[in-house]
Coordinates of C-alpha atoms and ligand atoms in Angstrom, one line a residue:
X654 CA 22.3 -16.9 -1.0
X655 CA 25.1 -14.8 0.8
X656 CA 25.2 -11.3 0.3
X657 CA 27.7 -9.8 -1.8
X658 CA 30.3 -8.0 0.0
X659 CA 30.6 -4.3 0.1
X660 CA 34.0 -4.3 -2.3
X661 CA 32.6 -5.5 -5.2
X662 CA 29.7 -3.0 -5.0
X663 CA 32.0 -0.2 -5.2
X664 CA 33.6 -1.6 -8.2
X665 CA 31.6 1.0 -10.2
X666 CA 33.2 3.8 -8.2
X667 CA 31.0 6.2 -6.8
X668 CA 31.8 10.0 -7.7
X669 CA 30.8 13.0 -5.7
X670 CA 32.1 16.2 -4.4
X671 CA 33.3 14.9 -1.1
X672 CA 35.3 12.3 -2.7
X673 CA 36.5 14.5 -5.3
X674 CA 37.9 16.4 -2.5
X675 CA 39.3 13.5 -0.6
X676 CA 40.9 12.4 -4.1
X677 CA 42.7 15.6 -4.8
X678 CA 43.8 16.2 -0.9
X679 CA 45.4 12.6 -1.5
X680 CA 46.9 13.5 -4.5
X681 CA 48.5 17.1 -3.6
X682 CA 49.7 15.8 -0.3
X683 CA 47.3 17.4 1.9
X684 CA 46.0 14.5 3.3
X685 CA 48.6 11.4 4.0
X686 CA 45.9 8.8 4.7
X687 CA 42.2 9.6 5.1
X688 CA 40.4 8.9 8.5
X689 CA 36.6 9.7 8.9
X690 CA 34.3 8.7 11.5
X691 CA 30.5 8.3 11.9
X692 CA 29.5 10.1 15.2
X693 CA 25.8 9.1 16.5
X694 CA 24.6 10.3 19.7
X695 CA 23.5 7.2 21.6
X696 CA 20.0 8.4 22.6
X697 CA 18.0 6.2 20.0
X698 CA 18.4 3.4 17.3
X699 CA 19.8 4.5 14.1
X700 CA 17.3 4.9 11.1
X701 CA 18.0 4.7 7.2
X702 CA 19.1 8.4 7.3
X703 CA 22.0 7.4 9.4
X704 CA 22.8 4.8 6.9
X705 CA 23.5 7.3 4.5
X706 CA 25.9 8.7 6.5
X707 CA 27.2 5.5 7.3
X708 CA 28.1 4.3 3.8
X709 CA 29.3 7.5 3.0
X710 CA 32.1 7.7 5.8
X711 CA 32.7 3.8 5.8
X712 CA 32.8 3.8 1.9
X713 CA 35.3 6.5 1.6
X714 CA 37.7 5.2 4.4
X715 CA 37.4 1.5 2.4
X716 CA 37.4 3.1 -1.0
X717 CA 40.8 5.2 -0.4
X718 CA 42.2 2.6 2.0
X719 CA 41.8 4.8 4.9
X720 CA 40.0 4.4 8.4
X721 CA 36.9 4.8 9.8
X722 CA 36.2 5.7 13.3
X723 CA 33.1 5.0 15.2
X724 CA 32.8 7.6 18.0
X725 CA 29.8 7.7 20.5
X726 CA 29.1 11.8 20.7
X727 CA 28.2 10.9 24.9
X728 CA 28.0 14.6 25.8
X729 CA 24.9 14.3 27.3
X730 CA 24.4 12.2 30.0
X731 CA 20.5 13.0 30.4
X732 CA 19.8 11.2 27.6
X733 CA 21.9 8.5 26.3
X734 CA 21.5 4.4 27.1
X735 CA 23.7 1.3 26.9
X736 CA 20.8 0.0 24.9
X737 CA 21.2 2.2 22.3
X738 CA 25.2 1.7 22.0
X739 CA 24.7 -2.1 21.7
X740 CA 22.0 -1.5 19.0
X741 CA 24.1 1.0 17.1
X742 CA 27.3 -1.2 17.1
X743 CA 25.0 -4.2 15.8
X744 CA 23.4 -2.2 13.0
X745 CA 26.9 -0.9 11.6
X746 CA 28.3 -4.4 11.7
X747 CA 24.9 -5.7 10.1
X748 CA 25.1 -2.7 7.4
X749 CA 28.4 -4.3 6.5
X750 CA 31.1 -2.2 8.2
X751 CA 33.8 -2.8 10.6
X752 CA 35.3 0.5 12.2
X753 CA 38.9 0.9 12.9
X754 CA 39.7 -0.7 16.6
X755 CA 37.6 0.2 19.5
X756 CA 34.7 2.1 19.3
X757 CA 35.5 5.6 20.9
X758 CA 33.5 8.2 22.6
X759 CA 33.7 11.8 23.2
X760 CA 33.5 10.7 27.0
X761 CA 37.1 9.4 26.4
X762 CA 38.4 12.8 25.7
X763 CA 36.9 15.0 29.0
X764 CA 40.1 15.4 30.5
X765 CA 41.9 16.7 27.5
X766 CA 38.6 19.0 26.8
X767 CA 38.8 20.4 30.1
X768 CA 42.4 21.4 29.7
X769 CA 41.6 23.2 26.5
X770 CA 38.8 24.7 28.1
X771 CA 41.2 26.2 30.6
X772 CA 43.7 26.9 27.9
X773 CA 41.1 28.9 26.2
X774 CA 40.4 31.0 29.2
X775 CA 44.1 31.2 29.9
X776 CA 44.2 32.9 26.5
X777 CA 41.6 35.2 27.3
X778 CA 39.1 33.7 25.1
X779 CA 36.6 31.9 27.1
X780 CA 34.7 33.2 30.2
X781 CA 32.3 32.3 33.0
X782 CA 28.9 33.8 32.2
X783 CA 25.9 34.0 34.9
X784 CA 23.2 34.8 32.7
X785 CA 20.2 32.5 32.4
X786 CA 19.5 30.8 29.2
X787 CA 16.7 33.3 29.1
X788 CA 18.8 36.0 29.4
X789 CA 20.9 34.6 27.0
X790 CA 19.1 34.4 24.2
X791 CA 18.0 38.2 24.4
X792 CA 21.5 39.0 24.7
X793 CA 22.3 36.9 21.3
X794 CA 20.5 39.5 19.4
X795 CA 18.8 38.3 16.0
X796 CA 19.7 37.6 12.5
X797 CA 19.2 41.3 11.8
X798 CA 20.6 42.8 15.1
X799 CA 24.0 42.4 16.6
X800 CA 23.9 40.6 20.5
X801 CA 25.5 42.9 23.0
X802 CA 28.3 42.1 25.6
X803 CA 27.1 40.1 28.9
X804 CA 27.9 42.2 31.8
X805 CA 30.5 39.4 32.6
X806 CA 32.2 39.4 29.8
X807 CA 35.2 41.2 30.8
X808 CA 35.9 38.7 33.8
X809 CA 39.7 38.6 34.6
X810 CA 41.4 35.6 33.4
X811 CA 42.0 34.8 37.2
X812 CA 38.4 35.3 38.3
X813 CA 37.5 32.9 35.2
X814 CA 39.7 30.4 35.9
X815 CA 38.4 29.9 39.7
X816 CA 34.9 30.0 38.7
X817 CA 35.2 27.5 36.2
X818 CA 37.4 25.1 38.7
X819 CA 34.5 25.8 41.1
X820 CA 32.0 24.8 38.3
X821 CA 33.9 21.3 38.0
X822 CA 34.4 20.8 41.7
X823 CA 30.4 20.9 41.7
X824 CA 29.7 24.3 44.0
X825 CA 27.1 25.4 41.9
X826 CA 23.7 24.2 40.5
X827 CA 22.7 23.4 36.9
X828 CA 22.1 26.2 34.7
X829 CA 23.9 28.5 37.2
X830 CA 27.0 29.2 35.3
X831 CA 28.0 28.3 31.6
X832 CA 31.7 28.5 30.1
X833 CA 31.6 30.8 26.9
X834 CA 34.1 31.2 24.1
X835 CA 34.6 35.0 23.6
X836 CA 34.5 35.5 20.2
X837 CA 32.3 38.1 18.7
X838 CA 29.0 39.2 19.8
X839 CA 28.0 41.1 16.5
X840 CA 29.4 38.5 14.1
X841 CA 26.8 37.9 11.5
X842 CA 26.8 34.3 12.3
X843 CA 24.9 33.8 15.3
X844 CA 27.1 30.6 16.2
X845 CA 30.1 32.8 17.0
X846 CA 28.1 35.0 19.4
X847 CA 29.9 33.5 22.3
X848 CA 28.7 30.1 22.2
X849 CA 28.6 28.0 25.4
X850 CA 31.1 25.3 25.6
X851 CA 30.7 24.0 29.0
X852 CA 27.7 23.3 31.2
X853 CA 26.7 22.2 34.6
X854 CA 24.8 19.0 34.7
X855 CA 24.6 17.3 37.7
X856 CA 23.9 13.7 36.3
X857 CA 26.3 10.6 36.4
X858 CA 27.4 9.6 33.1
X859 CA 27.4 5.8 32.1
X860 CA 31.3 5.8 31.3
X861 CA 32.5 8.6 33.5
X862 CA 30.2 8.0 36.5
X863 CA 30.4 11.0 39.0
X864 CA 33.7 12.2 37.9
X865 CA 32.1 15.2 36.1
X866 CA 29.6 17.8 36.7
X867 CA 30.1 19.8 33.9
X868 CA 30.0 18.5 30.2
X869 CA 31.4 20.0 27.1
X870 CA 28.6 21.0 24.6
X871 CA 28.3 19.3 21.1
X872 CA 30.2 21.9 19.4
X873 CA 33.5 21.9 21.8
X874 CA 33.3 18.3 21.9
X875 CA 32.9 17.4 18.3
X876 CA 35.7 19.2 16.3
X877 CA 38.1 18.7 19.1
X878 CA 37.4 14.7 19.2
X879 CA 37.8 15.0 15.5
X880 CA 41.1 16.7 15.8
X881 CA 42.4 14.4 18.7
X882 CA 41.7 11.3 16.6
X883 CA 43.2 12.8 13.2
X884 CA 40.2 12.9 11.5
X885 CA 41.0 14.1 7.9
X886 CA 37.7 14.8 6.7
X887 CA 34.5 15.4 9.3
X888 CA 31.6 14.7 7.3
X889 CA 28.2 16.1 8.5
X890 CA 24.6 17.3 7.4
X891 CA 24.1 20.3 6.2
X892 CA 22.2 21.9 9.4
X893 CA 26.0 22.0 10.8
X894 CA 27.3 24.4 7.7
X895 CA 26.8 27.4 10.2
X896 CA 28.7 25.8 12.7
X897 CA 31.6 25.6 10.3
X898 CA 33.2 28.9 11.4
X899 CA 32.8 27.7 14.9
X900 CA 34.6 24.5 14.2
X901 CA 37.3 26.4 12.6
X902 CA 37.8 29.0 15.3
X903 CA 38.2 26.2 17.9
X904 CA 40.5 24.2 16.1
X905 CA 42.7 27.5 15.2
X906 CA 42.8 28.6 18.9
X907 CA 43.3 25.2 20.5
X908 CA 46.7 23.2 20.6
X909 CA 45.0 20.4 19.0
X910 CA 47.1 17.4 17.3
X911 CA 45.8 17.7 13.9
X912 CA 43.7 20.1 11.7
X913 CA 40.5 18.1 10.3
X914 CA 38.3 19.9 8.0
X915 CA 34.5 20.1 8.2
X916 CA 32.5 18.9 4.8
X917 CA 28.3 19.3 4.6
X918 CA 26.1 16.9 2.5
X919 CA 22.2 17.0 2.3
X920 CA 20.8 14.8 4.8
X921 CA 18.4 11.9 3.3
X922 CA 14.7 12.7 3.9
X923 CA 11.9 10.2 3.1
X924 CA 8.1 10.6 2.5
X925 CA 5.4 8.9 4.6
X926 CA 8.5 8.8 7.5
X927 CA 9.7 10.8 10.1
X928 CA 13.5 10.5 10.7
X929 CA 13.8 12.9 13.6
X930 CA 15.0 10.8 17.0
X931 CA 12.9 13.3 18.9
X932 CA 9.8 11.9 16.9
X933 CA 10.8 8.2 16.7
X934 CA 11.1 8.4 20.2
X935 CA 7.8 9.5 21.0
X936 CA 6.6 6.9 18.7
X937 CA 8.3 4.3 20.7
X938 CA 7.1 5.8 24.1
X939 CA 3.9 6.2 23.4
X940 CA 3.7 2.8 22.2
X941 CA 2.2 3.8 18.7
X942 CA 4.5 1.2 17.3
X943 CA 6.1 -2.1 18.8
X944 CA 9.2 -0.7 20.1
X945 CA 12.5 1.0 17.9
X946 CA 12.6 -2.4 15.9
X947 CA 8.7 -2.5 14.8
X948 CA 9.1 -3.5 11.1
X949 CA 7.0 -0.3 10.3
X950 CA 10.1 1.7 11.8
X951 CA 12.5 3.3 9.4
X952 CA 15.4 2.1 11.8
X953 CA 17.8 -0.3 10.8
X954 CA 16.6 -2.9 13.1
X955 CA 13.2 -2.5 12.0
X956 CA 14.3 -2.6 8.0
X957 CA 16.2 -5.8 9.0
X958 CA 13.7 -7.5 11.3
X959 CA 11.2 -6.7 7.9
X960 CA 13.5 -8.8 6.1
X961 CA 14.9 -6.0 4.2
X962 CA 18.8 -7.0 3.2
X963 CA 21.8 -4.5 4.3
X964 CA 22.7 -5.3 0.5
X965 CA 19.6 -3.3 -0.9
X966 CA 20.3 -0.7 1.8
X967 CA 23.9 0.2 0.4
X968 CA 22.2 0.0 -3.1
X969 CA 19.6 2.5 -2.3
X970 CA 22.2 4.7 -0.6
X971 CA 24.2 4.6 -3.5
X972 CA 21.4 5.5 -6.0
X973 CA 20.9 8.4 -3.8
X974 CA 24.5 9.9 -4.4
X975 CA 26.0 12.6 -2.3
X976 CA 24.9 16.4 -2.6
X977 CA 24.5 19.5 -1.6
X978 CA 20.9 20.3 -2.0
X979 CA 18.1 19.0 0.2
X980 CA 15.8 16.3 -1.4
X981 CA 13.0 14.0 -0.2
X982 CA 13.1 10.3 -1.9
X983 CA 10.0 8.0 -2.3
X984 CA 10.5 5.1 -0.4
X985 CA 9.3 3.5 -3.3
X986 CA 12.7 3.6 -4.5
X987 CA 14.0 1.9 -1.6
X988 CA 11.4 -0.9 -2.0
X989 CA 12.8 -1.2 -5.9
X990 CA 16.2 -1.9 -4.6
X991 CA 14.8 -4.4 -2.1
X992 CA 12.8 -6.3 -5.0
X993 CA 15.8 -6.4 -7.4
X994 CA 17.7 -7.6 -5.0
X995 CA 15.6 -10.3 -3.4
X996 CA 14.1 -11.2 -7.2
X997 CA 17.9 -12.7 -7.9
X998 CA 18.5 -13.7 -4.1
X999 CA 15.3 -15.2 -2.6
X1000 CA 14.1 -18.6 -2.4
X1001 CA 10.6 -19.1 -3.8
X1002 CA 8.0 -21.4 -1.5
X1003 CA 4.2 -21.6 -1.5
X1004 CA 2.3 -20.2 1.1
X1005 CA -1.4 -19.6 1.4
X1006 CA -2.3 -16.5 3.3
X1007 CA -6.1 -16.6 3.3
X1008 CA -7.0 -20.3 2.8
X1009 CA -9.9 -21.9 0.8
X1010 CA -10.0 -25.6 1.2
X1011 CA -10.2 -27.5 -2.3
X1012 CA -11.2 -31.3 -2.1
X1013 CA -9.5 -33.3 -5.4
X1014 CA -12.6 -35.4 -5.5
X1015 CA -10.7 -38.3 -7.9
X1016 CA -7.5 -37.9 -5.8
X1017 CA -7.5 -41.2 -3.5
X1018 CA -7.9 -40.8 -0.1
X1019 CA -5.1 -41.3 2.2
X1020 CA -2.6 -41.0 -0.6
X1021 CA -0.2 -38.4 -1.3
X1022 CA 3.0 -37.9 -3.7
X1023 CA 5.8 -35.5 -3.9
X1024 CA 6.4 -33.1 -6.7
X1025 CA 9.4 -31.4 -7.5
X1026 CA 9.6 -27.5 -7.4
X1027 CA 12.3 -25.0 -8.4
X1028 CA 13.6 -23.2 -5.5
X1029 CA 14.9 -20.0 -7.4
X1030 CA 14.1 -19.8 -11.1
X1031 CA 16.7 -16.8 -11.1
X1032 CA 19.5 -18.9 -9.4
X1033 CA 20.3 -22.4 -10.3
X1034 CA 22.4 -23.2 -7.4
X1035 CA 19.2 -22.7 -5.4
X1036 CA 18.4 -26.3 -6.4
X1037 CA 15.2 -28.1 -6.1
X1038 CA 12.9 -29.3 -3.3
X1039 CA 9.9 -31.6 -3.3
X1040 CA 6.1 -30.6 -2.4
X1041 CA 3.3 -32.5 -1.1
X1042 CA 0.2 -32.9 -3.0
X1043 CA -2.6 -34.7 -1.7
X1044 CA -6.0 -34.9 -1.9
X1045 CA -7.1 -32.0 0.4
X1046 CA -5.2 -28.5 -0.4
X1047 CA -5.5 -24.8 0.3
X1048 CA -5.6 -22.2 -2.5
X1049 CA -5.8 -18.7 -1.5
X1050 CA -9.4 -17.2 -1.4
X1051 CA -8.8 -14.3 -4.0
X1052 CA -8.0 -17.1 -6.4
X1053 CA -11.6 -18.1 -6.5
X1054 CA -14.7 -16.4 -8.1
X1055 CA -18.2 -17.6 -8.0
X1056 CA -19.5 -15.5 -10.7
X1057 CA -16.3 -14.7 -12.3
X1058 CA -16.0 -12.2 -15.3
X1059 CA -14.5 -13.3 -18.6
X1060 CA -11.1 -11.9 -17.7
X1061 CA -10.8 -13.9 -14.3
X1062 CA -7.8 -16.2 -15.2
X1063 CA -8.0 -18.0 -11.8
X1064 CA -10.4 -20.6 -10.7
X1065 CA -14.4 -20.3 -11.1
X1066 CA -17.0 -23.0 -11.2
X1067 CA -16.5 -25.2 -14.7
X1068 CA -13.0 -23.4 -15.3
X1069 CA -9.7 -25.1 -15.4
X1070 CA -6.3 -23.5 -13.7
X1071 CA -3.0 -25.0 -13.1
X1072 CA -1.6 -25.9 -9.7
X1073 CA 2.0 -24.4 -9.4
X1074 CA 4.4 -27.7 -9.8
X1075 CA 1.5 -30.1 -9.8
X1076 CA -1.6 -30.7 -12.1
X1077 CA -4.4 -28.9 -13.9
X1078 CA -7.7 -28.8 -11.7
X1079 CA -11.3 -28.1 -12.7
X1080 CA -13.9 -26.8 -10.0
X1081 CA -16.8 -28.8 -10.1
X1082 CA -18.9 -27.9 -7.1
X1083 CA -18.9 -24.8 -4.1
X1084 CA -19.7 -25.6 -0.8
X1085 CA -21.2 -22.6 1.4
X1086 CA -21.7 -22.2 5.0
X1087 CA -25.4 -21.0 6.6
X1088 CA -23.7 -17.3 5.8
X1089 CA -23.3 -17.9 2.5
X1090 CA -19.5 -17.7 2.3
X1091 CA -17.6 -20.4 0.2
X1092 CA -15.9 -22.7 2.6
X1093 CA -15.0 -25.6 0.3
X1094 CA -14.5 -26.2 -3.3
X1095 CA -14.7 -29.7 -4.9
X1096 CA -12.4 -30.2 -8.1
X1097 CA -11.3 -33.0 -9.9
X1098 CA -7.4 -33.3 -11.3
X1099 CA -6.3 -34.7 -14.7
X1100 CA -3.3 -37.0 -13.5
X1101 CA -2.0 -36.5 -17.3
X1102 CA -1.0 -32.9 -16.2
X1103 CA 1.7 -33.6 -14.0
X1104 CA 4.3 -31.0 -13.6
X1105 CA 1.6 -28.6 -15.3
X1106 CA 1.4 -29.4 -18.9
X1107 CA -1.4 -31.1 -20.8
X1108 CA -0.4 -33.9 -23.1
X1109 CA -3.0 -33.0 -25.5
X1110 CA -1.9 -29.5 -25.6
X1111 CA -5.0 -27.7 -23.6
X1112 CA -4.0 -24.7 -22.5
X1113 CA -5.0 -23.0 -19.2
X1114 CA -4.5 -19.2 -18.4
X1115 CA -4.0 -19.0 -14.8
X1116 CA -1.2 -21.0 -12.2
X1117 CA -2.2 -20.7 -8.8
X1118 CA -0.1 -21.3 -5.6
X1119 CA -1.3 -23.7 -3.0
X1120 CA -0.3 -26.0 -0.3
X1121 CA -1.2 -29.2 0.8
X1122 CA -3.4 -30.1 3.9
X1123 CA -1.7 -33.1 4.9
X1124 CA 1.6 -31.1 5.7
X1125 CA 1.1 -27.6 5.8
X1126 CA 2.1 -25.7 9.0
X1127 CA 0.1 -22.9 10.5
X1128 CA 1.4 -19.7 10.8
X1129 CA 0.5 -15.8 11.6
X1130 CA 1.7 -13.4 8.9
X1131 CA 2.0 -9.5 9.5
X1132 CA 1.4 -7.0 6.7
X1133 CA 2.8 -4.0 6.8
X1134 CA 1.8 -0.6 5.5
X1135 CA 3.2 3.2 5.5
X1136 CA 3.1 4.4 9.1
X1137 CA 1.7 7.4 8.0
X1138 CA -1.0 8.6 5.7
X1139 CA 0.1 11.8 4.9
X1140 CA 3.3 12.3 2.6
X1141 CA 4.8 14.6 5.0
X1142 CA 4.3 13.7 8.3
X1143 CA 6.8 15.4 9.9
X1144 CA 5.8 19.4 8.6
X1145 CA 3.6 19.5 11.7
X1146 CA 4.3 19.3 15.3
X1147 CA 0.7 17.0 15.4
X1148 CA 2.5 14.7 13.0
X1149 CA 0.8 11.7 14.9
X1150 CA -2.7 12.9 13.7
X1151 CA -1.9 11.3 10.6
X1152 CA -0.7 7.6 11.9
X1153 CA -2.4 5.4 9.5
X1154 CA -4.5 2.9 11.3
X1155 CA -4.0 0.3 9.0
X1156 CA -0.4 0.3 9.0
X1157 CA -0.6 -3.5 10.3
X1158 CA -2.7 -6.1 9.4
X1159 CA -2.2 -9.7 11.3
X1160 CA -3.3 -12.7 9.5
X1161 CA -3.9 -16.0 11.7
X1162 CA -4.4 -19.8 10.2
X1163 CA -2.0 -19.0 7.2
X1164 CA -0.8 -22.3 5.6
X1165 CA 2.9 -22.7 4.8
X1166 CA 5.0 -25.2 2.8
X1167 CA 6.6 -27.1 5.7
X1168 CA 10.3 -25.9 4.6
X1169 CA 9.4 -22.2 5.2
X1170 CA 9.6 -22.3 8.9
X1171 CA 13.3 -23.5 8.8
X1172 CA 14.4 -20.2 7.2
X1173 CA 16.6 -18.3 9.7
X1174 CA 14.9 -15.0 11.3
X1175 CA 15.0 -12.0 8.9
X1176 CA 16.0 -13.9 5.6
X1177 CA 13.6 -12.8 3.1
X1178 CA 11.9 -15.6 0.6
X1179 CA 9.2 -14.9 -1.7
X1180 CA 6.2 -16.6 -1.1
X1181 CA 5.2 -17.1 -4.7
X1182 CA 2.8 -14.7 -6.2
X1183 CA 2.3 -13.0 -2.5
X1184 CA 5.5 -11.0 -1.9
X1185 CA 8.7 -11.3 -0.2
X1186 CA 8.3 -12.4 3.7
X1187 CA 10.8 -12.9 6.4
X1188 CA 10.4 -15.1 9.7
X1189 CA 9.9 -12.6 12.7
X1190 CA 12.1 -13.1 15.9
X1191 CA 8.5 -13.6 18.0
X1192 CA 8.1 -17.1 16.0
X1193 CA 7.7 -19.9 18.4
X1194 CA 7.8 -23.7 17.7
X1195 CA 4.1 -23.7 18.1
X1196 CA 3.3 -20.6 16.0
X1197 CA 5.6 -19.3 13.3
X1198 CA 5.4 -15.6 13.0
X1199 CA 5.9 -14.2 9.3
X1200 CA 6.7 -10.5 8.1
X1201 CA 5.7 -9.2 4.8
X1202 CA 9.0 -7.6 3.4
X1203 CA 7.6 -6.0 0.5
X1204 CA 4.8 -6.9 -2.1
X1205 CA 5.8 -7.8 -5.7
X1206 CA 4.2 -4.9 -7.4
X1207 CA 6.9 -2.3 -8.3
X1208 CA 5.5 1.2 -7.9
X1209 CA 8.7 2.8 -8.4
X1210 CA 8.9 1.1 -11.9
X1211 CA 5.7 2.8 -12.7
X1212 CA 7.0 6.1 -11.6
X1213 CA 9.9 6.1 -13.5
X1214 CA 8.0 5.1 -16.6
X1215 CA 5.6 7.9 -16.1
X1216 CA 8.3 10.6 -16.0
Ligands
LIG2146 P1 18.4 14.3 15.5 O1 17.3 13.6 15.0 O2 18.6 14.5 16.8 O3 18.8 15.6 14.7 P2 20.7 13.1 14.5 O4 19.9 11.9 13.7 O5 21.4 13.8 14.0 O6 19.5 13.4 15.6 P3 23.1 11.7 15.4 O7 23.3 10.8 16.3 O8 23.7 13.1 15.9 O9 21.5 12.1 15.1 O10 23.6 11.5 13.8 C1 25.0 11.1 13.6 C2 25.6 11.1 12.2 O11 24.3 10.7 11.2 C3 25.4 12.6 11.8 O12 27.0 12.8 11.5 C4 24.3 13.3 11.4 O13 24.7 14.0 10.3 C5 23.9 11.8 10.5 N1 22.7 11.8 10.1 C6 21.7 12.1 10.8 N2 20.4 12.0 10.2 C7 20.7 11.9 9.0 C8 20.2 11.7 7.7 N3 18.7 11.9 8.0 N4 20.5 11.6 6.7 C9 22.1 11.8 6.7 N5 22.7 11.7 7.7 C10 22.4 11.7 9.1
LIG2147 MG1 22.5 15.3 15.5

């Protein structure tokens, strides 16, 4: 049940425009050795979209014998937390990747970044501005109109240096001043209209404490951190395409030790899912879900808790490829990858989610026997186990029908079915409660059919899963559905309006074959005929809890065969 390593998956060499670029840079000597980085802001948990960026950055480093850094983009002390840092590291490792050396932080470079800001001021390429955010916005112009110069744009180098040092010394309140790069207020690209590069934020930082009350902006920290780390290919999503000229301007105008290049690829979007951290944060804070790792969340930790294997996520990402055009993927593709993986890897067990008691009247009271069962028909090495058969067993309520149509190949009065790994049984009697619900079936078994075949060649159409009443274990099982009913929940601000009220169904008193409870948390197994399930960390000795990872029905295969 071990997962294949990432190496063997890359044997069928992924190809895309970024890998082609890396290959050609290595071939013509532009790049000696490839260095990439994954740069999360620690203000939330990683999600399936991040997995795309992780697989790309770490994948390229490993395919081309290079390195990939994990760098926390921790330039905003207001929103960042240690909990997120720990979760991000755990998720990257779980996905099967290891960063080069220690994790790095933009804050490791605050001293250098500060020196470089003074360097720009001294070169007449940065100035301290007193305009407030609203005024700055007005001065910036629009896509069709050029901006206009701030009245402070022509401050002398001396005055700028003095003001910037006083910003650093804490003389001014938040927002009173900013340091801006002096580029071009008429530039067609608005990012070049004198972007802010340092802001005043009187907040202690998780790593640098009270040392700073000014912090570099994303644009000033990001590319410069890349240059300090010797990143060769800085890969980011398409929304940063318009920032590339600024990225290049800063590298060109600063004494950086290397010249990284930025490349953009399309982000991953998924129907029935929100991937914006702001929205995911809102779901957590307002308790629409049970924390960042709720199995309905598209977070890596939520997927893991649901029982989704890392290998299936890597497979999913590799099937998407890396392109420059935005698209939205159907979560059914991820489900398909999960089923394909689990069908081969997951052990089978029997569990009855909505039990109906069956008494086998011709089986002696107090007797039981052990029957052989195969753990995984797709994998001989998974071996066998025994299951207990006894006079009282449970079957699934939906596997019995009192007035069954002809095509109902399960149990009904007078009909015979096979119990998986056991015997044929025939239903003779139905017992109901006062409300008229079926509460028990009275059946007989045919001792000649042990193992599931009749010596007289008689056939039955249905095979049911079951568990013995003598040794089954009671459990809670949680069934999940999409978190949203709208295929595109992110399109409106009111995305909460389309939350699926039925995204979680909790079943109690489910009956499990005993060995199921010994499975480790989050390792998916197949409950025969019912789907894939994995133990939840909420499990206690008294009450094991299982999450449904996935049903068995493959809707992606259907979508594929239609198109
Ligand atoms: P936000 O939701 O606020 O836009 P973010 O998801 O961009 O935040 P970061 O922590 O900055 O959060 O992301 C880290 C890296 O992951 C970035 O390089 C970013 O481009 C990449 N990334 C984020 N979301 C996706 C996505 N949906 N698909 C592919 N890559 C992504
Ligand atoms: Mg971001």
